[in-house]
XYZ file of C-alpha atoms in Angstrom:
276
model
C -28.283 38.446 79.958
C -32.074 37.853 80.556
C -31.539 34.125 78.452
C -28.174 32.851 79.034
C -29.468 29.695 80.385
C -32.363 27.166 80.145
C -33.280 27.328 83.638
C -37.006 27.848 84.455
C -36.770 31.870 84.889
C -34.697 31.966 81.783
C -37.337 29.570 80.049
C -40.785 31.980 81.637
C -38.792 35.203 80.183
C -38.469 33.799 76.845
C -41.850 32.533 76.383
C -42.865 36.023 77.364
C -40.560 37.651 74.817
C -41.823 35.336 72.349
C -45.319 35.880 72.971
C -45.161 39.703 73.206
C -43.388 39.616 69.512
C -45.656 37.369 67.697
C -44.427 36.633 64.360
C -44.471 34.173 61.139
C -42.788 31.249 61.339
C -39.687 32.909 59.163
C -39.960 35.808 60.696
C -39.670 33.850 64.679
C -36.974 31.273 63.679
C -34.785 34.443 62.463
C -35.247 36.426 65.943
C -34.668 33.156 67.676
C -31.261 32.858 65.426
C -30.451 36.714 66.568
C -30.802 36.157 69.897
C -28.749 32.756 70.077
C -26.177 34.890 68.183
C -26.140 38.114 70.661
C -25.684 35.500 73.446
C -28.735 33.467 74.598
C -29.097 29.902 75.460
C -29.793 27.843 72.175
C -32.351 25.863 74.548
C -34.210 29.369 75.425
C -33.827 31.095 72.117
C -36.110 27.934 70.622
C -38.708 28.573 73.438
C -38.819 31.774 72.484
C -39.619 31.050 68.623
C -42.393 28.590 69.915
C -43.977 30.977 72.252
C -43.855 33.709 68.968
C -45.714 31.214 66.764
C -47.859 29.248 69.183
C -48.915 31.236 72.284
C -49.984 34.306 70.399
C -53.388 35.911 70.239
C -54.086 36.328 66.638
C -53.943 32.586 66.420
C -56.362 32.240 68.857
C -58.939 34.472 67.056
C -57.789 32.718 63.880
C -58.818 29.367 65.335
C -61.869 30.559 66.993
C -63.433 31.775 63.719
C -62.777 28.684 61.933
C -62.581 25.915 64.339
C -63.922 27.214 67.590
C -63.505 27.877 71.198
C -61.786 24.835 72.089
C -59.196 24.437 69.665
C -58.255 27.917 70.741
C -57.743 27.205 74.497
C -56.358 23.658 73.281
C -53.235 25.872 71.092
C -52.296 27.768 74.562
C -52.769 24.785 76.797
C -50.792 23.004 74.500
C -48.128 25.504 73.520
C -47.503 25.851 77.259
C -46.637 22.047 77.878
C -45.138 21.672 74.580
C -42.573 24.635 75.847
C -41.916 22.662 78.995
C -40.976 19.258 76.957
C -38.908 21.490 75.230
C -37.003 23.201 78.066
C -36.485 19.512 79.500
C -35.308 17.402 76.737
C -33.611 20.385 75.133
C -31.434 21.191 77.759
C -30.313 17.111 77.401
C -29.844 17.376 73.804
C -28.410 20.632 72.535
C -25.349 20.641 74.002
C -22.050 20.138 73.555
C -20.044 20.890 70.433
C -22.251 21.130 68.168
C -24.158 23.913 69.558
C -20.454 25.872 69.896
C -19.954 25.489 66.180
C -23.513 26.760 65.232
C -23.074 30.165 67.299
C -19.153 30.536 66.159
C -20.483 29.834 62.341
C -23.349 32.310 62.929
C -21.442 35.265 64.610
C -19.297 34.821 61.313
C -21.337 35.380 58.866
C -23.081 37.750 60.747
C -19.460 39.895 60.858
C -19.102 39.593 57.122
C -22.921 40.658 56.343
C -22.505 44.102 58.373
C -19.200 44.505 56.823
C -20.974 44.156 53.003
C -23.745 46.241 54.554
C -24.335 49.909 55.341
C -22.005 50.778 57.603
C -23.229 50.099 61.383
C -23.410 52.843 64.021
C -21.673 51.114 66.653
C -21.822 53.891 69.306
C -25.663 52.369 69.303
C -24.592 49.089 70.969
C -25.365 50.279 74.549
C -27.462 52.219 74.595
C -31.180 51.585 75.854
C -34.144 50.632 73.164
C -36.057 53.795 73.688
C -32.654 55.565 72.129
C -32.540 53.057 69.369
C -36.441 53.519 68.238
C -35.874 57.601 68.007
C -32.303 57.464 66.532
C -31.811 56.883 62.165
C -28.878 55.094 63.596
C -31.136 52.488 65.243
C -33.335 51.966 62.533
C -29.991 52.045 59.899
C -28.468 48.949 62.116
C -32.268 47.615 62.026
C -32.034 47.747 58.363
C -28.340 46.082 58.129
C -29.596 42.737 59.984
C -32.842 42.499 57.944
C -30.850 42.398 54.887
C -28.816 40.093 55.898
C -31.083 37.909 56.778
C -33.193 38.495 53.849
C -29.742 37.771 51.407
C -29.072 34.477 53.611
C -32.414 33.152 53.044
C -33.856 34.542 50.255
C -33.614 30.911 48.149
C -35.930 29.132 51.536
C -38.240 31.895 51.411
C -38.757 31.635 47.425
C -39.234 28.076 47.388
C -41.900 27.877 50.798
C -44.284 30.169 49.542
C -44.439 29.578 46.161
C -44.512 25.390 46.512
C -47.105 26.484 49.950
C -49.044 28.147 47.150
C -49.381 25.459 44.632
C -50.143 22.942 47.036
C -53.058 24.950 48.265
C -54.230 25.413 44.893
C -53.609 21.718 43.252
C -53.952 19.219 45.978
C -57.290 18.089 47.241
C -58.203 18.106 51.188
C -59.272 14.682 50.862
C -55.653 13.698 49.804
C -54.087 15.032 52.878
C -56.689 12.683 55.332
C -56.003 9.547 53.237
C -52.684 9.143 55.581
C -54.547 9.214 58.972
C -56.421 6.458 60.664
C -59.973 6.173 62.048
C -61.548 4.352 64.501
C -58.848 2.126 66.235
C -59.568 4.346 69.754
C -55.986 5.374 71.384
C -54.316 3.849 68.240
C -56.049 6.638 66.108
C -54.696 9.415 68.406
C -51.369 8.234 68.547
C -51.234 7.806 65.100
C -53.049 11.022 64.427
C -50.274 12.996 66.424
C -47.541 11.397 64.890
C -48.288 12.391 61.293
C -49.500 15.432 61.644
C -46.614 16.692 61.853
C -45.254 14.339 58.602
C -47.932 16.942 56.895
C -46.787 20.462 58.120
C -43.437 19.094 56.787
C -45.107 18.154 53.357
C -47.333 21.378 53.186
C -44.952 23.933 53.078
C -47.477 25.729 54.781
C -46.555 27.562 57.894
C -47.764 29.843 61.009
C -51.292 30.975 60.722
C -50.990 30.002 57.160
C -51.875 26.499 58.338
C -54.912 26.992 60.465
C -57.429 26.352 57.268
C -55.291 23.200 56.315
C -56.355 22.119 59.683
C -59.847 22.588 59.752
C -59.927 20.448 56.537
C -58.127 17.904 58.240
C -60.584 18.094 60.962
C -63.621 17.548 59.000
C -62.035 14.895 57.377
C -61.772 13.093 60.095
C -58.363 13.574 61.957
C -58.344 13.208 65.973
C -58.579 16.368 68.146
C -54.548 15.840 69.010
C -53.896 15.522 65.267
C -54.777 18.302 64.323
C -52.939 20.298 67.431
C -50.012 18.543 66.407
C -50.045 19.945 63.025
C -50.641 23.112 63.947
C -47.522 23.338 66.222
C -45.829 21.342 63.659
C -45.854 24.778 61.844
C -41.688 25.022 62.866
C -40.804 22.000 60.735
C -42.186 23.125 57.719
C -39.458 21.914 54.966
C -38.671 25.309 53.788
C -37.814 25.892 57.969
C -35.951 23.092 58.183
C -33.497 24.287 55.436
C -33.089 27.621 57.176
C -32.450 25.628 59.905
C -29.469 23.924 58.032
C -28.570 26.952 56.380
C -28.437 28.297 60.301
C -26.990 25.545 62.762
C -25.547 22.898 60.096
C -27.011 19.326 58.912
C -26.755 17.480 62.317
C -27.882 19.776 64.919
C -31.001 20.658 62.000
C -31.758 16.909 62.080
C -31.795 16.317 65.923
C -33.852 19.477 66.288
C -36.067 17.792 63.932
C -36.307 14.918 66.232
C -37.101 16.783 69.064
C -39.273 19.393 67.710
C -41.428 16.715 65.896
C -41.261 14.336 69.435
C -43.137 17.733 71.943
C -44.806 18.276 69.137
C -46.863 14.989 69.229
C -46.347 14.502 72.776
C -48.508 17.850 73.575
C -51.223 17.174 70.728
C -51.412 13.654 72.593
C -51.547 14.956 76.099
C -53.941 18.002 74.884
C -56.479 15.763 73.496
C -56.541 13.748 77.035
C -56.913 16.845 78.778
C -59.598 18.312 76.226
C -61.590 15.761 75.520
């Protein structure tokens, strides 16, 4: 009821909820899905996911330590720009039967997971969260949902963590820098912010784990905006695309990829214009 549409108030609440529930990309995608199943607007649930991984204090701290305060500031400014773009474009593109079918499928899968898991305490459904936190039934319900998500995503999680680990060890930093233009002014910036998310997809690294690679790209010559768009693109790492496909279906996932890529690249370019 607090995120039932994608108007300014709901988007602001979704952003705030995401900021205070900061998490890794995998957890954020699962929470976003749960909000959607419980009745949140699809766009607002995505805004929550973006805020949960980008507008968070720990990411800012890591950026300050590894890359400098300018990148930490750019992360928050660019994150706000990205969320505003997502709210506008998402309202135009994320609607219709595809959204309805995705919600119905997730509701059905959630019901199956609850039936196959431990018995849920239905008496707690309408109780305030403070009561749920103090009750064994509330923790049992939370465990039921968690195990259902892990069961659904176990293959994607194993693939993501395993490949990311091997890539971090086996691929030299200079290889990632080969695809970026250098020394062509605006066209360099434009190409870098477009290619940055592509590197995020194929590197399999998500959330705060992508900051060390972002630092390597920065020292290798990628533009400021390219670094920012790469950091934003933790939410389209390939394992997460597989998770979105599992949640929402192939067509909606491709639409999400196009919109996410566009807003991440645009936010990176605008942020570079603000800070440089």
